[in-house]
Tab-separated table of C-alpha atoms in Angstrom:
chain	number	residue	atom	x	y	z
A	1	MET	CA	13.038	15.975	-4.475
A	2	CYS	CA	9.679	14.868	-6.494
A	3	GLU	CA	11.718	12.478	-9.024
A	4	LYS	CA	12.294	10.718	-5.557
A	5	HIS	CA	10.479	11.471	-2.645
A	6	ARG	CA	9.995	9.074	0.234
A	7	THR	CA	7.797	9.275	2.981
A	8	THR	CA	8.626	10.025	6.924
A	9	PRO	CA	6.497	7.524	9.390
A	10	ALA	CA	4.474	10.130	10.299
A	11	ALA	CA	1.068	7.945	10.931
A	12	ALA	CA	0.837	9.169	14.737
A	13	PRO	CA	0.313	12.184	16.340
A	14	PRO	CA	4.178	13.826	17.337
A	15	SER	CA	3.554	12.723	20.881
A	16	THR	CA	2.976	9.052	19.933
A	17	VAL	CA	6.228	7.614	19.831
A	18	ASP	CA	7.267	3.496	19.776
A	19	ARG	CA	9.865	1.955	21.975
A	20	THR	CA	12.843	3.503	20.257
A	21	GLY	CA	12.035	6.928	20.445
A	22	ARG	CA	10.453	7.177	16.586
A	23	GLN	CA	6.929	7.538	15.598
A	24	PRO	CA	5.769	4.443	14.023
A	25	ARG	CA	5.422	3.578	10.073
A	26	PRO	CA	1.512	3.815	8.525
A	27	CYS	CA	0.325	0.813	9.543
A	28	ARG	CA	-3.716	1.084	9.419
A	29	PRO	CA	-5.491	1.389	5.850
A	30	ALA	CA	-6.283	5.193	6.729
A	31	ASP	CA	-3.116	5.608	7.843
A	32	VAL	CA	-1.472	4.305	4.118
A	33	ARG	CA	-4.323	6.513	2.263
A	34	ARG	CA	-3.066	9.946	4.371
A	35	ALA	CA	0.780	9.027	3.644
A	36	VAL	CA	0.145	8.394	-0.134
A	37	GLU	CA	-1.798	11.343	-0.501
A	38	ARG	CA	0.826	13.422	1.619
A	39	ALA	CA	3.898	12.230	-0.682
A	40	ILE	CA	2.041	12.531	-3.822
A	41	SER	CA	0.606	16.042	-2.765
A	42	GLU	CA	4.090	17.188	-1.931
A	43	CYS	CA	5.014	16.437	-5.340
A	44	CYS	CA	2.158	18.206	-6.896
A	45	ARG	CA	2.820	21.396	-5.059
A	46	ALA	CA	6.175	21.142	-6.593
A	47	GLY	CA	4.560	21.483	-9.987
A	48	ARG	CA	3.806	18.129	-11.223
A	49	LEU	CA	0.445	17.697	-13.044
A	50	CYS	CA	-1.427	14.964	-10.834
A	51	ASP	CA	-4.547	13.627	-11.508
A	52	ALA	CA	-7.473	13.280	-9.179
A	53	HIS	CA	-8.108	9.648	-10.307
A	54	ALA	CA	-4.733	8.375	-10.369
A	55	VAL	CA	-4.248	10.098	-6.702
A	56	SER	CA	-7.443	7.838	-5.701
A	57	ASP	CA	-6.177	4.642	-7.548
A	58	ALA	CA	-2.722	4.824	-5.412
A	59	GLN	CA	-4.540	5.178	-2.118
A	60	LEU	CA	-7.158	2.198	-2.983
A	61	VAL	CA	-4.044	0.162	-3.966
A	62	ALA	CA	-2.190	0.861	-0.512
A	63	SER	CA	-5.402	0.696	1.951
A	64	GLU	CA	-6.199	-2.569	-0.496
A	65	LEU	CA	-2.289	-3.765	0.354
A	66	THR	CA	-2.935	-2.758	3.893
A	67	THR	CA	-6.046	-4.780	4.537
A	68	ASN	CA	-4.858	-7.643	3.341
A	69	ALA	CA	-1.292	-8.061	5.356
A	70	ILE	CA	-3.931	-7.189	8.416
A	71	LEU	CA	-6.089	-9.932	7.630
A	72	HIS	CA	-4.033	-12.556	5.748
A	73	GLY	CA	-0.288	-11.472	6.576
A	74	GLY	CA	-0.218	-11.159	10.160
A	75	GLY	CA	-0.163	-7.577	10.361
A	76	VAL	CA	2.226	-4.881	8.686
A	77	THR	CA	5.631	-5.094	9.630
A	78	ASP	CA	6.474	-2.199	7.167
A	79	PHE	CA	5.331	0.786	4.633
A	80	HIS	CA	6.820	3.116	2.360
A	81	VAL	CA	5.378	5.127	-0.763
A	82	ASP	CA	7.829	6.523	-2.944
A	83	VAL	CA	7.443	9.154	-6.111
A	84	VAL	CA	9.745	8.696	-8.580
A	85	GLY	CA	8.813	9.713	-11.639
A	86	PRO	CA	4.943	10.016	-13.342
A	87	ASP	CA	4.667	6.832	-10.849
A	88	VAL	CA	4.248	5.870	-7.201
A	89	ARG	CA	5.619	2.985	-5.589
A	90	VAL	CA	3.847	1.654	-2.655
A	91	CYS	CA	5.486	-1.274	-0.668
A	92	VAL	CA	3.647	-3.503	2.251
A	93	SER	CA	5.566	-6.256	4.161
A	94	ASP	CA	3.489	-8.215	6.487
A	95	ARG	CA	4.505	-11.195	8.738
A	96	SER	CA	3.589	-14.015	6.151
A	97	ASP	CA	5.153	-16.173	3.605
A	98	ARG	CA	2.239	-17.205	2.231
A	99	LEU	CA	1.302	-15.822	-1.503
A	100	PRO	CA	-1.293	-13.567	-2.202
A	101	VAL	CA	-4.692	-15.655	-4.464
A	102	VAL	CA	-7.576	-14.829	-6.153
A	103	GLN	CA	-10.629	-16.291	-4.690
A	104	PRO	CA	-13.405	-17.385	-6.802
A	105	PRO	CA	-16.806	-14.632	-6.619
A	106	VAL	CA	-18.948	-18.009	-5.168
A	107	ASP	CA	-17.897	-20.960	-2.955
A	108	GLY	CA	-18.592	-24.961	-3.768
A	109	GLN	CA	-21.930	-24.322	-2.667
A	110	GLY	CA	-22.563	-21.580	-5.260
A	111	ARG	CA	-22.688	-18.920	-2.510
A	112	ARG	CA	-21.581	-15.381	-3.258
A	113	ARG	CA	-18.300	-14.955	-0.990
A	114	VAL	CA	-18.110	-11.717	1.441
A	115	GLY	CA	-14.639	-9.928	0.346
A	116	GLY	CA	-11.623	-11.472	-1.371
A	117	ARG	CA	-11.515	-8.676	-4.173
A	118	GLY	CA	-8.955	-6.936	-2.754
A	119	TRP	CA	-6.064	-8.452	-4.486
A	120	PRO	CA	-7.818	-8.450	-8.071
A	121	ILE	CA	-7.838	-4.507	-7.521
A	122	VAL	CA	-4.366	-4.236	-6.658
A	123	CYS	CA	-3.640	-6.188	-10.145
A	124	ARG	CA	-5.845	-4.187	-12.098
A	125	LEU	CA	-5.078	-1.020	-11.030
A	126	ALA	CA	-1.181	-1.242	-10.530
A	127	ARG	CA	1.471	-2.635	-12.394
A	128	ASP	CA	4.923	-3.994	-11.653
A	129	VAL	CA	3.637	-6.205	-9.239
A	130	GLN	CA	6.184	-7.814	-7.301
A	131	VAL	CA	5.882	-10.208	-4.172
A	132	CYS	CA	9.536	-10.713	-2.364
A	133	ASP	CA	10.522	-13.202	0.392
A	134	LEU	CA	12.181	-11.035	3.186
A	135	PRO	CA	15.357	-12.682	4.760
A	136	SER	CA	14.022	-12.730	8.602
A	137	GLY	CA	10.401	-13.877	7.237
A	138	GLY	CA	7.770	-12.724	5.514
A	139	LYS	CA	7.237	-10.790	2.351
A	140	CYS	CA	7.015	-7.592	0.468
A	141	ILE	CA	4.807	-6.532	-1.747
A	142	SER	CA	5.812	-3.863	-3.832
A	143	VAL	CA	3.600	-2.167	-6.859
A	144	VAL	CA	3.934	1.004	-9.052
A	145	VAL	CA	0.487	3.130	-9.789
A	146	PRO	CA	0.864	5.565	-12.687
A	147	LEU	CA	0.085	9.077	-11.750
A	148	ILE	CA	-0.958	10.105	-15.414
């Protein structure tokens, strides 16, 4: 089960359901951090070695992708986390077709910018970063974070 583990949408309390009768997928940074921790913890309980720093890195990457989707992508439309072998794959979809960009740390007048560090953090901690257009519009960003 740990070689390919996909989370179930369990971000909300059991009494909270959407219009289709299902629990909503995680869409807030805190929700995705918990979902990543839950997915990795299940594999660790099954005997896999899990580095605490790697778990934190995976949670940070998921949180940054979600925050970027909220701030720049029109909101989170889908979220998945899979533990595959020694890695965790995090996928966050949003409504925007715009690609992520790196902002310089200072603006044209030399003033330090607030924010703008999320995408560089994702690119530094993750490998195999993919941005794919979705057929219905928007994009899906998929990253792999090593767990060991």
